[in-house]
Coordinates of N, CA and C in Angstrom, one line a residue:
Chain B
X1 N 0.9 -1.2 0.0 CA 0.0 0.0 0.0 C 0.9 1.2 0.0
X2 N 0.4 2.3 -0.7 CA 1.5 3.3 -0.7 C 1.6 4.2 0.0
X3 N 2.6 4.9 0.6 CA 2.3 5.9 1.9 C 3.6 6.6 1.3
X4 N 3.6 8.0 1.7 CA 4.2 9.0 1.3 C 3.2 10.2 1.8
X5 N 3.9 11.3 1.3 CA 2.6 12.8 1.3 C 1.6 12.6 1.4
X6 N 0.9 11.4 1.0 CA -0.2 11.4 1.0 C -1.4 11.9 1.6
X7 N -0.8 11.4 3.0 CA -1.5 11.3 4.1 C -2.2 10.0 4.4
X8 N -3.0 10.2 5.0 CA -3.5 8.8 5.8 C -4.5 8.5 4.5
X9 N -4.8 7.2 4.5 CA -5.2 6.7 3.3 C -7.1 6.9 3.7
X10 N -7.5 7.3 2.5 CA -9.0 8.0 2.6 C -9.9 6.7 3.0
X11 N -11.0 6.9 3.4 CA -11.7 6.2 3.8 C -12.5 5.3 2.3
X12 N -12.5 6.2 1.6 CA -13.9 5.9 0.3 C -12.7 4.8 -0.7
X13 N -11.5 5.2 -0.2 CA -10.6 4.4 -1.9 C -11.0 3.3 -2.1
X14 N -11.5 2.7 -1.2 CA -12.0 1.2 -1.6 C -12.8 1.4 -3.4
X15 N -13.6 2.3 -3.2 CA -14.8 3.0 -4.1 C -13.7 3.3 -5.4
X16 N -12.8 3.6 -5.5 CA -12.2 4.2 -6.4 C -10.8 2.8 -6.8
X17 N -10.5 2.4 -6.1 CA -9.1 1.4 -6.3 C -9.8 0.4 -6.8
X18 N -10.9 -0.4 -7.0 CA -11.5 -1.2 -7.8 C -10.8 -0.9 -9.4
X19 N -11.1 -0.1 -9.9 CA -10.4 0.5 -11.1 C -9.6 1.0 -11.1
X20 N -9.1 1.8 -10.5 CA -7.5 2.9 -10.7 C -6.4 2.0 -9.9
X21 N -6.6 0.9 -9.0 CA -5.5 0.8 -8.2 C -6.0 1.5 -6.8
X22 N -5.0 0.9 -6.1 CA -5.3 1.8 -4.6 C -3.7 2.8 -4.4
X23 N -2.9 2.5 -5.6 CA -1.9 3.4 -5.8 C -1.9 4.7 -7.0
X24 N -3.1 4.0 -7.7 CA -3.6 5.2 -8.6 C -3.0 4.5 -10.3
X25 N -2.8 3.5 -10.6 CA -2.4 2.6 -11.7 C -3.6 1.9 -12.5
X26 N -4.1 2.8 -13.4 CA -5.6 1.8 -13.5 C -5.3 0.5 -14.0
X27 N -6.6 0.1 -13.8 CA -6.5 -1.9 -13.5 C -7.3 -2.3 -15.1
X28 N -7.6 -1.3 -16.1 CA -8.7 -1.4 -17.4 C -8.3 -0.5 -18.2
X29 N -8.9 -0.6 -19.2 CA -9.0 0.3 -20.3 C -9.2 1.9 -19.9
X30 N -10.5 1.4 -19.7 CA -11.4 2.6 -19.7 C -10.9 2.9 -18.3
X31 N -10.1 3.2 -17.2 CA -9.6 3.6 -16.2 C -8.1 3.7 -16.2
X32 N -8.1 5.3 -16.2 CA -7.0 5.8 -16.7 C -6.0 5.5 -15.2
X33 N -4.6 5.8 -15.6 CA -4.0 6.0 -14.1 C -4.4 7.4 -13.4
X34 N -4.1 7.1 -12.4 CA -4.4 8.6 -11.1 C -3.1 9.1 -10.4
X35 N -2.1 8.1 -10.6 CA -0.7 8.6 -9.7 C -0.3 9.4 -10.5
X36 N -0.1 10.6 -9.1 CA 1.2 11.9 -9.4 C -0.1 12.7 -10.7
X37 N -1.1 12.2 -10.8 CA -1.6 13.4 -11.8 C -1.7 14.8 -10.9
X38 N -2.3 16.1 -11.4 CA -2.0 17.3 -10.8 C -3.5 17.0 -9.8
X39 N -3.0 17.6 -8.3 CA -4.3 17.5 -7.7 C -5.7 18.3 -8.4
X40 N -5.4 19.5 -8.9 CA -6.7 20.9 -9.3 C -7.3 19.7 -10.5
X41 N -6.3 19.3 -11.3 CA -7.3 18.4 -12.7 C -7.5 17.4 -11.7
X42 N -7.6 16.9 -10.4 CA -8.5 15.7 -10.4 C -9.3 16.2 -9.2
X43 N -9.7 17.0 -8.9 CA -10.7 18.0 -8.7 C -11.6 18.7 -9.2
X44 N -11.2 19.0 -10.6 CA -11.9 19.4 -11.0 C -13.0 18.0 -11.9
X45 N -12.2 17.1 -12.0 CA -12.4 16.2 -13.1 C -13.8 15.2 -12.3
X46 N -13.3 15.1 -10.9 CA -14.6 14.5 -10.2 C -15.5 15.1 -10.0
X47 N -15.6 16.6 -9.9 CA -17.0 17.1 -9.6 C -17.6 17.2 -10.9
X48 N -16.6 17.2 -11.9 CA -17.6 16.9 -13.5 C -18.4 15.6 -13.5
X49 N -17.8 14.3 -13.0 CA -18.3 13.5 -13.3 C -19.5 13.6 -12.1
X50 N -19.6 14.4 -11.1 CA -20.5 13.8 -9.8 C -21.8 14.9 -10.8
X51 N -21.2 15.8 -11.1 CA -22.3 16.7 -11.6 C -22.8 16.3 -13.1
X52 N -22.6 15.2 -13.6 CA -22.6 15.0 -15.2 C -22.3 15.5 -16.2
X53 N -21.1 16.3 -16.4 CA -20.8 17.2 -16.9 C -19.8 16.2 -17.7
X54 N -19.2 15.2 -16.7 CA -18.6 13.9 -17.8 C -19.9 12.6 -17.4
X55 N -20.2 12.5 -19.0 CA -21.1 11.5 -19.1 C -20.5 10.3 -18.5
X56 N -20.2 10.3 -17.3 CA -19.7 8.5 -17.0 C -20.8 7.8 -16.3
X57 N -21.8 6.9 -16.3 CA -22.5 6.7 -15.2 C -22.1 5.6 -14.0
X58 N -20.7 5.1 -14.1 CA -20.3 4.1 -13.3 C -19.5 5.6 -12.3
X59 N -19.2 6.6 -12.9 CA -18.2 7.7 -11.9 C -19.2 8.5 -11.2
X60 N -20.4 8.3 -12.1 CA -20.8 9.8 -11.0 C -21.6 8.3 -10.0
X61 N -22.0 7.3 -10.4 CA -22.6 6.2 -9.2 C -21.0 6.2 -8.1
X62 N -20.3 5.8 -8.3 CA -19.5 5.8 -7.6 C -19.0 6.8 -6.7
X63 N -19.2 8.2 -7.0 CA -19.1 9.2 -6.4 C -20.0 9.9 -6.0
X64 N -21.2 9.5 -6.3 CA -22.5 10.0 -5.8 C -22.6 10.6 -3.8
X65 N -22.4 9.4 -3.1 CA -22.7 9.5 -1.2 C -21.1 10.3 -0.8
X66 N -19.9 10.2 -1.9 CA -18.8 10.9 -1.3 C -19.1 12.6 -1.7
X67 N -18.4 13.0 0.0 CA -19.0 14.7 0.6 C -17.5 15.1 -0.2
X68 N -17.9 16.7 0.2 CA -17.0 17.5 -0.7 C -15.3 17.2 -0.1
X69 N -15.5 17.2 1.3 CA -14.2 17.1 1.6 C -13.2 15.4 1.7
X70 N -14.2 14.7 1.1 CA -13.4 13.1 0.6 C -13.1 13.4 -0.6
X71 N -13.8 13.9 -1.3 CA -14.0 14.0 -3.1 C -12.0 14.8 -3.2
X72 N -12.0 15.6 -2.3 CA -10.9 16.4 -2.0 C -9.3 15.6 -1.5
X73 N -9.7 14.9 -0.4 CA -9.1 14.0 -0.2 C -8.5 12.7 -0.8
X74 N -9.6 12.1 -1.6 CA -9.0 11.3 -2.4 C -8.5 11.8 -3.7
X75 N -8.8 13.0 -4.0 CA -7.9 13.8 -5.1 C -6.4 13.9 -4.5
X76 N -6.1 14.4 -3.6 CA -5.0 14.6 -3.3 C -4.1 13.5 -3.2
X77 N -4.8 12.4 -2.3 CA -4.1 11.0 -2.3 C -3.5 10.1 -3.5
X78 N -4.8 10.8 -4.4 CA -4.0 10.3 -6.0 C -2.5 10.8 -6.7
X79 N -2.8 12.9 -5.9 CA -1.9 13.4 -7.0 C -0.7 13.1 -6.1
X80 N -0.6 12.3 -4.8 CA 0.8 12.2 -4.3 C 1.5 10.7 -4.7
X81 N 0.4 9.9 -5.1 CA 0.9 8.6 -5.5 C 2.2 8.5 -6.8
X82 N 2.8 8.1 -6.2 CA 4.4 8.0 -7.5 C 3.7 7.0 -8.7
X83 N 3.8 7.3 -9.9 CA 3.6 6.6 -11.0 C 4.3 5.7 -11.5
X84 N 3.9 4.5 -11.7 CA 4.8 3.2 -12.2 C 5.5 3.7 -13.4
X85 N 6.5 3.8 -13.9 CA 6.6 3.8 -15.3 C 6.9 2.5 -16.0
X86 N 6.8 3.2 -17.2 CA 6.5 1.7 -18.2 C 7.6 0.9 -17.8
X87 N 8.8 1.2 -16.9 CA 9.4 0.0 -16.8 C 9.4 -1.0 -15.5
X88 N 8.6 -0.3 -14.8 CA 7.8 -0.9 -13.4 C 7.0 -1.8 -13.9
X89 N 5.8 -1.5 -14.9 CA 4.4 -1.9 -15.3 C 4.7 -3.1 -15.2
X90 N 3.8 -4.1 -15.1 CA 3.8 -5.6 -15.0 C 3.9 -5.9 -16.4
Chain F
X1 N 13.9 17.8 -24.6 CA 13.0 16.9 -25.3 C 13.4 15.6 -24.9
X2 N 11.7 14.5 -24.2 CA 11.6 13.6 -23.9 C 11.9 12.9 -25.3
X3 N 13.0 11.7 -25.0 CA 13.3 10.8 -26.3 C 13.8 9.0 -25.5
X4 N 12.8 8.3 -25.4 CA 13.0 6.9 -25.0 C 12.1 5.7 -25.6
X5 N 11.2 5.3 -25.3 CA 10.3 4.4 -26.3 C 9.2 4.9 -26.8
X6 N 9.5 6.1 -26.7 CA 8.2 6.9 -27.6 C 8.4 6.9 -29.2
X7 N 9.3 6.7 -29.3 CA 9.5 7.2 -31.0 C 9.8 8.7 -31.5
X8 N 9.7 8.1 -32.6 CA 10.1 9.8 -33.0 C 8.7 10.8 -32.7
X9 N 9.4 12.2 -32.6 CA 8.5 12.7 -31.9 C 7.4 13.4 -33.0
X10 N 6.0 13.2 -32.9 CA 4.8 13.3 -33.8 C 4.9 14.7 -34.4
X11 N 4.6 14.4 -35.7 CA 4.5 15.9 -36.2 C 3.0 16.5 -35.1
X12 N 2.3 16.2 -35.0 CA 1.2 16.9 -33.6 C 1.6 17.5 -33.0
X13 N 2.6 16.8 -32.4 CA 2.7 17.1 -30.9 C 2.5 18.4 -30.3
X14 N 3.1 19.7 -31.4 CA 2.9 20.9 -31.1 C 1.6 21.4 -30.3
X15 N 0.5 20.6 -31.1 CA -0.9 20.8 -30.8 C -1.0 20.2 -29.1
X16 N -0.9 19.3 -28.9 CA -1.0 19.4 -27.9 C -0.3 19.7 -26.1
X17 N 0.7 19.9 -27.1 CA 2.5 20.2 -26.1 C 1.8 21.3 -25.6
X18 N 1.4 22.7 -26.4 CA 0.6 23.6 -25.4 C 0.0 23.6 -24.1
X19 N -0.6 22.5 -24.3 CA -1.2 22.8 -22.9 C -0.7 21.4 -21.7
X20 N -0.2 20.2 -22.5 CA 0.6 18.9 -21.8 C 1.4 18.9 -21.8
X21 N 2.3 19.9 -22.6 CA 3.5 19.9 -22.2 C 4.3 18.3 -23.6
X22 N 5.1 19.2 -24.1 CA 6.1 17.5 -24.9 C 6.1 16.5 -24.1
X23 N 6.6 16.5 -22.8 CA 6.7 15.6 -22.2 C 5.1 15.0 -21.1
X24 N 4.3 15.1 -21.5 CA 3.1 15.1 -21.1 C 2.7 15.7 -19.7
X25 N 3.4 16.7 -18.8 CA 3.1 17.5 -17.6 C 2.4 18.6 -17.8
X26 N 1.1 18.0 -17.3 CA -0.2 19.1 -17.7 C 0.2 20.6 -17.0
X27 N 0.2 21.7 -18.3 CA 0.6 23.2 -18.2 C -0.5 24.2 -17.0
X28 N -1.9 23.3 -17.1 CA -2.3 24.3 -16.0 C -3.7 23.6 -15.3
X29 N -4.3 24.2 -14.6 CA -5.6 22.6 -14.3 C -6.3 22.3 -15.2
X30 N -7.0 22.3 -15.8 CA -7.5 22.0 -17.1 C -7.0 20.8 -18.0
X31 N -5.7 21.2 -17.7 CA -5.3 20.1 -18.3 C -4.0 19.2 -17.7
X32 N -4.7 17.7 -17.7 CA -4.1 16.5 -17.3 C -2.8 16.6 -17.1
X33 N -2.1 15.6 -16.4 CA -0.8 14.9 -17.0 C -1.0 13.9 -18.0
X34 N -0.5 13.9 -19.2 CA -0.9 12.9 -19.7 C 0.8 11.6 -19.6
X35 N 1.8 12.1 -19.3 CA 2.6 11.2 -19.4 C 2.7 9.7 -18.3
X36 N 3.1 8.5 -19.0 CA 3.0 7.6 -18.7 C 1.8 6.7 -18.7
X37 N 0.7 7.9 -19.2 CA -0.7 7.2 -18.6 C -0.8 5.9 -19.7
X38 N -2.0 5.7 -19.2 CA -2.3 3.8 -20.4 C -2.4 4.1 -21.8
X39 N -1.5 3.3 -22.5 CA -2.2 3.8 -23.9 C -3.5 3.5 -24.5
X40 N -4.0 2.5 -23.9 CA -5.1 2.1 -24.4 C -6.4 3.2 -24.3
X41 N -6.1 4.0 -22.7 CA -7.1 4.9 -22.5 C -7.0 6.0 -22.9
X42 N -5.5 6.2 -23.8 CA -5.3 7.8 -24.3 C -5.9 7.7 -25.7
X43 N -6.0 6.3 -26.3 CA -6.6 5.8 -27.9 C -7.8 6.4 -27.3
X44 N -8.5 5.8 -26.3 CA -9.7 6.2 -26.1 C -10.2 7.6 -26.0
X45 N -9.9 8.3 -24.9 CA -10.4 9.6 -24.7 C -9.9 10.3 -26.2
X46 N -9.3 10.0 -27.0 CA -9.0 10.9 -27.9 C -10.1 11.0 -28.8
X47 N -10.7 9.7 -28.9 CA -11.5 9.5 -30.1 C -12.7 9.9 -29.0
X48 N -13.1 9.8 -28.0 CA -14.5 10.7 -27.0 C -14.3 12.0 -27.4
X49 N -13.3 12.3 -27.5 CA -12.6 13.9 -27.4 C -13.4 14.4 -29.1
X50 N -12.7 13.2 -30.0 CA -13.1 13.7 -31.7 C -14.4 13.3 -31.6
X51 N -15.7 12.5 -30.9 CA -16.7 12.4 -31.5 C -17.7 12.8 -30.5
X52 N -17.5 14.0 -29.7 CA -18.1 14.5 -28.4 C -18.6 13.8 -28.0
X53 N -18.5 12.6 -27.2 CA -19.0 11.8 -26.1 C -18.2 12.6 -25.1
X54 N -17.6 13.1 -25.1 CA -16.4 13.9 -24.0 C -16.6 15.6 -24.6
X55 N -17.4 16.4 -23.9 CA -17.8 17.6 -24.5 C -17.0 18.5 -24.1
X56 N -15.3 18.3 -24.9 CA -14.7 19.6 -24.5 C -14.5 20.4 -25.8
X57 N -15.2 21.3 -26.2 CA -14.8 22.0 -27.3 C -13.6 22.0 -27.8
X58 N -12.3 22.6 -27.3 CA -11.0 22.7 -27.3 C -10.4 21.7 -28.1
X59 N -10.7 20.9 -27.1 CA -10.0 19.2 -27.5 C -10.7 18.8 -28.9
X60 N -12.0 18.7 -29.2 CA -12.7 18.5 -30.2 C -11.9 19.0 -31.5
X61 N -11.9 20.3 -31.3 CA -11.3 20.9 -32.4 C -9.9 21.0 -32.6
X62 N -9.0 20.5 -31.4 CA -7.4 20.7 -31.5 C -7.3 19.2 -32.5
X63 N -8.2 18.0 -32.0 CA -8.8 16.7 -32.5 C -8.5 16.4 -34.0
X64 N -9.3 17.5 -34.0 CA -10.1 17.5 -35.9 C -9.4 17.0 -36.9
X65 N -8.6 17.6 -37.5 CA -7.7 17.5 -38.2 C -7.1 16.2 -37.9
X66 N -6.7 15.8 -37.3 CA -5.8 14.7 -36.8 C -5.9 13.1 -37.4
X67 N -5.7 12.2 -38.2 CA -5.7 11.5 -38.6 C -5.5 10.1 -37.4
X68 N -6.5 9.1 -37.5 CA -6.3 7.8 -36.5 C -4.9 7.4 -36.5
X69 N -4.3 7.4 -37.5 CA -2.6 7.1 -37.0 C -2.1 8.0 -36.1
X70 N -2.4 9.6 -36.7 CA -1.7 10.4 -35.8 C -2.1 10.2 -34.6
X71 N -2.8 9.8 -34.2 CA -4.0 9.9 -33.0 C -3.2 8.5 -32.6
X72 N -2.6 7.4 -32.4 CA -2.2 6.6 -32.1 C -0.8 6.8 -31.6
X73 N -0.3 8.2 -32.9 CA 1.0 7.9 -32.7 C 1.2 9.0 -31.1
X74 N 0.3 9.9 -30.9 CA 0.4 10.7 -30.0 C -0.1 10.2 -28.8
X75 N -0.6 9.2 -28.8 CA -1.3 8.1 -27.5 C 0.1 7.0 -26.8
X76 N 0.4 7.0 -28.1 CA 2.0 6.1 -27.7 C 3.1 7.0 -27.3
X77 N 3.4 7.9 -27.9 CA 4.4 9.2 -27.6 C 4.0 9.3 -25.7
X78 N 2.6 9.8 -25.6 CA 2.8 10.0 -24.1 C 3.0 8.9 -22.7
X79 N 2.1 7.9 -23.5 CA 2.4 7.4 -23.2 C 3.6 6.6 -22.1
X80 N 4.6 6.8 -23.6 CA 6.4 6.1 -23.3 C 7.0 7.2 -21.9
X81 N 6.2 8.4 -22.0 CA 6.9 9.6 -21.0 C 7.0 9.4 -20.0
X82 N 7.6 9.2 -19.2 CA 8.5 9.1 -17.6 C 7.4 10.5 -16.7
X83 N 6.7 10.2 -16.2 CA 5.6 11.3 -15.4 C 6.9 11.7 -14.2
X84 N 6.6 13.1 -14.2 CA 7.8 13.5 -13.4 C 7.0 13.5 -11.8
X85 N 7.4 13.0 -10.6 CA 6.9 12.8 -10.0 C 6.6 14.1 -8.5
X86 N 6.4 13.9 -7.7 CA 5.9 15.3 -6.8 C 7.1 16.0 -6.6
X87 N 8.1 14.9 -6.3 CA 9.8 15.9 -6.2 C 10.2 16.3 -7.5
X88 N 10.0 15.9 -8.4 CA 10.6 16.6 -9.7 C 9.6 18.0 -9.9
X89 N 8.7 17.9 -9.5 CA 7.7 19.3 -10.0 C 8.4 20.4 -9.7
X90 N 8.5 21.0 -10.8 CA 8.6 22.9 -10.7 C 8.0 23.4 -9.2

């Protein structure tokens, strides 16, 4: 599990590391990575999807019962996660 | 200039180096980091991007022109990019 800046690991990742990883490495296609991206774009990028502003309906169900200051926290958790590079990647 | 399993670098790239940066470090919130992310998911959002399932004007039109190779070849370019991580950030 990854620890760093992070901080203490968010309560909801369960909700989000299904797809992205719980280090922020997505696990699918259609689930991009999350490590080390900028915190403001994944801030901004979840309240698009909570507000449908990105047509996803697996993201905004998923992010639907998470409050403003988890939606915040697990943004940040992401943008501290270090990124596999391609020569990590399995 | 990022140069390792990306290939040669896309005649595009200009288009979208503006705002991701050559080496894919997103220039301001708006926009992503795109380096290291999955290729499979940058094939994707590109083509959401060209056929507005992803309603960002910008992108649509930076899109346009772009031919599916190009569009491949600029999914793979960022892909190969080494994401600079929270200590390397400016």
């Amino acid at each position: 599990m990854a620890q760093n800046d992070a901080g203490p690991r968010p309560a909801r990742l369960g909700l989000c590391a299904a797809c992205h990883g719980e280090a922020g490495m997505g696990q699918a296609a259609g689930a991009p990575n999350l490590a080390g991206q900028r915190e403001d774009y994944l801030r901004l990028a979840l309240r698009e999807y909570r507000d449908g502003r990105r047509a996803i309906p697996l993201m905004r169900a998923a992010i639907g019962p998470i409050s403003e200051a988890e939606l915040d926290q697990l943004a940040h958790w992401y943008s501290q996660q270090t990124p596999a590079t391609a020569k990590d990647k399995p």
